[in-house]
Amino acid sequence: PVHMQKQGWIEVICGGMFSGKSEELIRRVRRARIAKQRVSVFKPAIDDRYHSEAIASHNGELMEAQPVQRAEEILDAVSADCQVVAIDEVQFFDGVIVEVCQRLADQGMRVICAGLDQDFRGRPFGPTPTLLAVAEFVTKLQAICVRCGGPASRTQRIVDGRPVREDDPVIRVGASEQYEARCRHCHEVLR
Ligand code: ADP
Ligand code: ZN
């Protein structure tokens, strides 16, 4: 062949809470390892709800992941011969994560990101929308709406048994509030 095909691209797995993003990320990483590829798995250090050195899916699966404080740390932590880089909870990083993913993909790595695409108000969440724009492959998953059984694209945040207010802070990991999968029509935000 005259032209050698180059490796490297970005995949994004997005959706609301309980939509199966972590399950899908774990599945892709498991299959890459079966193919004997060198894989590195990362997550933001902020997300320590279940386990500080693992990704936990809501169905109980665990996978080891290296927690990082800042997106830039991923560039140093990835070895030159790494083939697949997986990053969970990508919405909690700042915009630098986009440059990090682009750089790794340009260098020939398969980059798989999983994260929330909307916050609890139903607005685009952090760097995820930009990642969706620059990715080669996008998978948008739906949970099951706990109210009506429809496709749940949103995450309902409930504090003290009531829907959140518009002006509540977006990020509060590990607090005592509850989250539910809800569809567009059953999702509520108090104003
Ligand atoms: P995410 O990473 O998107 O939050 P997970 O992969 O951690 O999702 O969890 C998905 C799993 O959550 C499902 O396979 C199912 O076992 C469980 N689950 C609990 N509530 C729901 C719901 N309302 N809709 C779909 N799955 C749910
Ligand atoms: Zn609904």
mmCIF file of C-alpha atoms and ligand atoms in Angstrom:
data_model
loop_
_atom_site.group_PDB
_atom_site.id
_atom_site.type_symbol
_atom_site.label_atom_id
_atom_site.label_comp_id
_atom_site.label_asym_id
_atom_site.label_seq_id
_atom_site.Cartn_x
_atom_site.Cartn_y
_atom_site.Cartn_z
ATOM 1 C CA PRO A 1 0.000 0.000 0.000
ATOM 2 C CA VAL A 2 1.195 3.502 -0.856
ATOM 3 C CA HIS A 3 -0.393 5.070 2.214
ATOM 4 C CA MET A 4 0.065 3.552 5.651
ATOM 5 C CA GLN A 5 -3.062 3.948 7.732
ATOM 6 C CA LYS A 6 -2.278 5.721 11.001
ATOM 7 C CA GLN A 7 -3.729 4.646 14.337
ATOM 8 C CA GLY A 8 -5.353 6.912 16.917
ATOM 9 C CA TRP A 9 -8.788 8.392 17.503
ATOM 10 C CA ILE A 10 -11.183 9.565 20.219
ATOM 11 C CA GLU A 11 -14.302 7.678 21.351
ATOM 12 C CA VAL A 12 -16.793 9.256 23.768
ATOM 13 C CA ILE A 13 -19.412 7.346 25.775
ATOM 14 C CA CYS A 14 -21.948 9.806 27.198
ATOM 15 C CA GLY A 15 -25.385 9.904 28.811
ATOM 16 C CA GLY A 16 -26.995 10.526 32.200
ATOM 17 C CA MET A 17 -26.306 8.682 35.445
ATOM 18 C CA PHE A 18 -27.204 4.948 35.394
ATOM 19 C CA SER A 19 -27.125 4.888 31.571
ATOM 20 C CA GLY A 20 -24.301 2.318 31.611
ATOM 21 C CA LYS A 21 -21.305 4.507 30.738
ATOM 22 C CA SER A 22 -18.962 2.855 33.244
ATOM 23 C CA GLU A 23 -20.183 -0.616 32.229
ATOM 24 C CA GLU A 24 -19.481 0.189 28.578
ATOM 25 C CA LEU A 25 -16.051 1.681 29.364
ATOM 26 C CA ILE A 26 -15.138 -1.409 31.411
ATOM 27 C CA ARG A 27 -16.350 -3.639 28.557
ATOM 28 C CA ARG A 28 -14.193 -1.843 25.976
ATOM 29 C CA VAL A 29 -11.119 -1.957 28.231
ATOM 30 C CA ARG A 30 -11.642 -5.664 28.956
ATOM 31 C CA ARG A 31 -11.832 -6.423 25.220
ATOM 32 C CA ALA A 32 -8.692 -4.358 24.484
ATOM 33 C CA ARG A 33 -6.848 -6.379 27.128
ATOM 34 C CA ILE A 34 -8.098 -9.628 25.607
ATOM 35 C CA ALA A 35 -6.544 -8.333 22.369
ATOM 36 C CA LYS A 36 -3.283 -7.963 24.366
ATOM 37 C CA GLN A 37 -3.161 -4.203 23.951
ATOM 38 C CA ARG A 38 -1.474 -2.008 26.531
ATOM 39 C CA VAL A 39 -4.203 -0.048 28.327
ATOM 40 C CA SER A 40 -4.048 2.775 30.905
ATOM 41 C CA VAL A 41 -7.175 3.758 32.841
ATOM 42 C CA PHE A 42 -7.654 7.133 34.567
ATOM 43 C CA LYS A 43 -10.278 8.985 36.562
ATOM 44 C CA PRO A 44 -10.404 12.396 38.227
ATOM 45 C CA ALA A 45 -9.324 12.251 41.885
ATOM 46 C CA ILE A 46 -12.498 14.168 42.848
ATOM 47 C CA ASP A 47 -14.661 11.106 42.277
ATOM 48 C CA ASP A 48 -14.069 8.898 45.309
ATOM 49 C CA ARG A 49 -17.645 7.846 45.949
ATOM 50 C CA TYR A 50 -16.917 4.126 45.835
ATOM 51 C CA HIS A 51 -13.221 3.445 45.575
ATOM 52 C CA SER A 52 -10.264 5.794 45.147
ATOM 53 C CA GLU A 53 -8.315 3.530 42.787
ATOM 54 C CA ALA A 54 -11.120 1.980 40.775
ATOM 55 C CA ILE A 55 -14.005 2.695 38.490
ATOM 56 C CA ALA A 56 -17.233 1.263 39.880
ATOM 57 C CA SER A 57 -20.333 0.685 37.800
ATOM 58 C CA HIS A 58 -23.776 0.682 39.364
ATOM 59 C CA ASN A 59 -24.094 -3.037 38.639
ATOM 60 C CA GLY A 60 -21.149 -3.705 40.962
ATOM 61 C CA GLU A 61 -18.291 -4.171 38.473
ATOM 62 C CA LEU A 62 -14.911 -2.727 39.470
ATOM 63 C CA MET A 63 -11.911 -1.842 37.344
ATOM 64 C CA GLU A 64 -8.602 -0.391 38.499
ATOM 65 C CA ALA A 65 -8.022 3.231 37.535
ATOM 66 C CA GLN A 66 -5.311 5.734 38.341
ATOM 67 C CA PRO A 67 -6.765 8.857 40.000
ATOM 68 C CA VAL A 68 -5.334 12.166 38.709
ATOM 69 C CA GLN A 69 -5.848 15.687 40.077
ATOM 70 C CA ARG A 70 -5.376 17.441 36.740
ATOM 71 C CA ALA A 71 -5.829 16.477 33.100
ATOM 72 C CA GLU A 72 -2.163 17.319 32.320
ATOM 73 C CA GLU A 73 -1.012 14.502 34.626
ATOM 74 C CA ILE A 74 -2.398 11.967 32.146
ATOM 75 C CA LEU A 75 0.254 12.967 29.566
ATOM 76 C CA ASP A 76 3.060 12.170 32.027
ATOM 77 C CA ALA A 77 1.425 8.983 33.293
ATOM 78 C CA VAL A 78 0.891 7.414 29.855
ATOM 79 C CA SER A 79 3.902 5.446 28.622
ATOM 80 C CA ALA A 80 5.032 5.917 25.009
ATOM 81 C CA ASP A 81 4.084 2.328 24.115
ATOM 82 C CA CYS A 82 0.540 2.596 25.506
ATOM 83 C CA GLN A 83 -2.130 1.758 22.907
ATOM 84 C CA VAL A 84 -5.432 2.489 24.658
ATOM 85 C CA VAL A 85 -6.192 5.274 27.164
ATOM 86 C CA ALA A 86 -9.516 5.109 29.025
ATOM 87 C CA ILE A 87 -10.815 8.029 31.112
ATOM 88 C CA ASP A 88 -13.976 7.851 33.250
ATOM 89 C CA GLU A 89 -16.026 10.760 34.717
ATOM 90 C CA VAL A 90 -14.476 13.046 32.138
ATOM 91 C CA GLN A 91 -16.950 15.862 32.942
ATOM 92 C CA PHE A 92 -15.052 16.632 36.156
ATOM 93 C CA PHE A 93 -11.870 17.719 34.325
ATOM 94 C CA ASP A 94 -11.342 21.247 32.993
ATOM 95 C CA GLY A 95 -11.025 22.105 29.299
ATOM 96 C CA VAL A 96 -7.396 20.934 29.227
ATOM 97 C CA ILE A 97 -8.708 17.353 29.001
ATOM 98 C CA VAL A 98 -9.720 18.076 25.398
ATOM 99 C CA GLU A 99 -6.143 18.996 24.438
ATOM 100 C CA VAL A 100 -4.828 15.952 26.304
ATOM 101 C CA CYS A 101 -7.166 13.595 24.410
ATOM 102 C CA GLN A 102 -6.322 15.245 21.060
ATOM 103 C CA ARG A 103 -2.593 14.932 21.728
ATOM 104 C CA LEU A 104 -2.821 11.242 22.657
ATOM 105 C CA ALA A 105 -5.007 10.446 19.642
ATOM 106 C CA ASP A 106 -2.602 12.358 17.348
ATOM 107 C CA GLN A 107 0.228 10.242 18.779
ATOM 108 C CA GLY A 108 -1.619 7.093 17.700
ATOM 109 C CA MET A 109 -3.556 6.077 20.782
ATOM 110 C CA ARG A 110 -7.160 4.975 20.988
ATOM 111 C CA VAL A 111 -8.666 7.329 23.581
ATOM 112 C CA ILE A 112 -11.957 6.283 25.194
ATOM 113 C CA CYS A 113 -13.709 8.862 27.400
ATOM 114 C CA ALA A 114 -16.873 8.283 29.428
ATOM 115 C CA GLY A 115 -18.824 11.053 31.123
ATOM 116 C CA LEU A 116 -22.025 12.949 31.770
ATOM 117 C CA ASP A 117 -23.104 15.131 28.862
ATOM 118 C CA GLN A 118 -25.650 17.130 30.922
ATOM 119 C CA ASP A 119 -25.562 18.457 34.481
ATOM 120 C CA PHE A 120 -28.484 18.097 36.905
ATOM 121 C CA ARG A 121 -30.143 21.137 35.313
ATOM 122 C CA GLY A 122 -30.033 19.527 31.883
ATOM 123 C CA ARG A 123 -27.277 21.821 30.601
ATOM 124 C CA PRO A 124 -24.133 20.736 28.713
ATOM 125 C CA PHE A 125 -21.601 19.599 31.314
ATOM 126 C CA GLY A 126 -17.993 20.885 31.433
ATOM 127 C CA PRO A 127 -15.663 19.646 28.695
ATOM 128 C CA THR A 128 -17.937 16.797 27.495
ATOM 129 C CA PRO A 129 -19.715 18.808 24.744
ATOM 130 C CA THR A 130 -16.360 19.829 23.229
ATOM 131 C CA LEU A 131 -15.101 16.259 23.392
ATOM 132 C CA LEU A 132 -18.248 15.115 21.568
ATOM 133 C CA ALA A 133 -17.446 17.617 18.821
ATOM 134 C CA VAL A 134 -13.848 16.507 18.262
ATOM 135 C CA ALA A 135 -14.393 12.739 18.721
ATOM 136 C CA GLU A 136 -14.456 10.297 15.816
ATOM 137 C CA PHE A 137 -16.972 8.020 17.560
ATOM 138 C CA VAL A 138 -19.777 8.961 19.937
ATOM 139 C CA THR A 139 -22.057 6.617 21.873
ATOM 140 C CA LYS A 140 -24.980 8.222 23.681
ATOM 141 C CA LEU A 141 -26.600 5.877 26.199
ATOM 142 C CA GLN A 142 -30.000 6.174 27.894
ATOM 143 C CA ALA A 143 -30.956 4.962 31.358
ATOM 144 C CA ILE A 144 -34.544 3.997 32.248
ATOM 145 C CA CYS A 145 -36.653 6.867 33.607
ATOM 146 C CA VAL A 146 -37.652 5.898 37.167
ATOM 147 C CA ARG A 147 -40.956 7.799 36.776
ATOM 148 C CA CYS A 148 -42.311 6.646 33.411
ATOM 149 C CA GLY A 149 -39.974 3.951 32.070
ATOM 150 C CA GLY A 150 -39.019 6.054 29.058
ATOM 151 C CA PRO A 151 -35.481 6.730 27.808
ATOM 152 C CA ALA A 152 -33.709 8.744 30.516
ATOM 153 C CA SER A 153 -31.253 11.277 29.102
ATOM 154 C CA ARG A 154 -31.104 13.352 32.287
ATOM 155 C CA THR A 155 -30.007 13.077 35.905
ATOM 156 C CA GLN A 156 -32.464 14.248 38.566
ATOM 157 C CA ARG A 157 -30.796 15.623 41.652
ATOM 158 C CA ILE A 158 -32.862 15.448 44.833
ATOM 159 C CA VAL A 159 -31.800 17.218 48.039
ATOM 160 C CA ASP A 160 -33.860 16.650 51.205
ATOM 161 C CA GLY A 161 -36.521 14.903 49.138
ATOM 162 C CA ARG A 162 -37.008 17.865 46.780
ATOM 163 C CA PRO A 163 -35.792 18.589 43.251
ATOM 164 C CA VAL A 164 -32.720 20.828 43.134
ATOM 165 C CA ARG A 165 -32.853 24.546 42.583
ATOM 166 C CA GLU A 166 -31.520 26.195 39.449
ATOM 167 C CA ASP A 167 -28.742 27.949 41.438
ATOM 168 C CA ASP A 168 -27.439 24.924 43.390
ATOM 169 C CA PRO A 169 -23.755 24.133 42.754
ATOM 170 C CA VAL A 170 -23.227 21.623 39.938
ATOM 171 C CA ILE A 171 -20.588 19.414 41.484
ATOM 172 C CA ARG A 172 -21.101 17.773 44.840
ATOM 173 C CA VAL A 173 -19.608 14.306 44.843
ATOM 174 C CA GLY A 174 -20.288 11.893 47.674
ATOM 175 C CA ALA A 175 -22.798 14.147 49.476
ATOM 176 C CA SER A 176 -26.020 12.744 50.911
ATOM 177 C CA GLU A 177 -28.255 13.871 48.099
ATOM 178 C CA GLN A 178 -29.910 11.409 45.750
ATOM 179 C CA TYR A 179 -29.707 11.044 41.993
ATOM 180 C CA GLU A 180 -32.328 9.488 39.724
ATOM 181 C CA ALA A 181 -32.449 8.682 36.041
ATOM 182 C CA ARG A 182 -35.240 10.656 34.383
ATOM 183 C CA CYS A 183 -36.409 11.469 30.893
ATOM 184 C CA ARG A 184 -36.779 14.994 29.525
ATOM 185 C CA HIS A 185 -40.441 15.137 30.541
ATOM 186 C CA CYS A 186 -40.070 13.858 34.117
ATOM 187 C CA HIS A 187 -36.910 15.871 34.892
ATOM 188 C CA GLU A 188 -37.554 18.779 37.297
ATOM 189 C CA VAL A 189 -35.560 21.860 38.276
ATOM 190 C CA LEU A 190 -36.960 24.363 40.800
ATOM 191 C CA ARG A 191 -36.533 28.020 39.843
HETATM 192 P P1 ADP B 1 -23.215 5.192 34.566
HETATM 193 O O1 ADP B 1 -21.717 5.007 34.520
HETATM 194 O O2 ADP B 1 -23.771 5.718 33.267
HETATM 195 O O3 ADP B 1 -23.700 5.971 35.759
HETATM 196 P P2 ADP B 1 -23.250 2.393 35.287
HETATM 197 O O4 ADP B 1 -22.506 1.655 34.210
HETATM 198 O O5 ADP B 1 -22.500 2.694 36.550
HETATM 199 O O6 ADP B 1 -23.873 3.731 34.675
HETATM 200 O O7 ADP B 1 -24.555 1.574 35.748
HETATM 201 C C1 ADP B 1 -25.455 1.017 34.846
HETATM 202 C C2 ADP B 1 -26.293 0.009 35.615
HETATM 203 O O8 ADP B 1 -27.086 0.701 36.580
HETATM 204 C C3 ADP B 1 -27.317 -0.770 34.826
HETATM 205 O O9 ADP B 1 -26.760 -1.871 34.148
HETATM 206 C C4 ADP B 1 -28.294 -1.214 35.900
HETATM 207 O O10 ADP B 1 -27.835 -2.400 36.506
HETATM 208 C C5 ADP B 1 -28.193 -0.110 36.939
HETATM 209 N N1 ADP B 1 -29.362 0.779 37.029
HETATM 210 C C6 ADP B 1 -29.886 1.265 38.187
HETATM 211 N N2 ADP B 1 -30.901 2.111 37.944
HETATM 212 C C7 ADP B 1 -31.055 2.191 36.600
HETATM 213 C C8 ADP B 1 -31.940 2.922 35.723
HETATM 214 N N3 ADP B 1 -32.880 3.754 36.199
HETATM 215 N N4 ADP B 1 -31.792 2.752 34.394
HETATM 216 C C9 ADP B 1 -30.847 1.898 33.915
HETATM 217 N N5 ADP B 1 -29.990 1.198 34.684
HETATM 218 C C10 ADP B 1 -30.071 1.335 36.015
HETATM 219 ZN ZN ZN B 2 -40.077 9.938 32.340
#
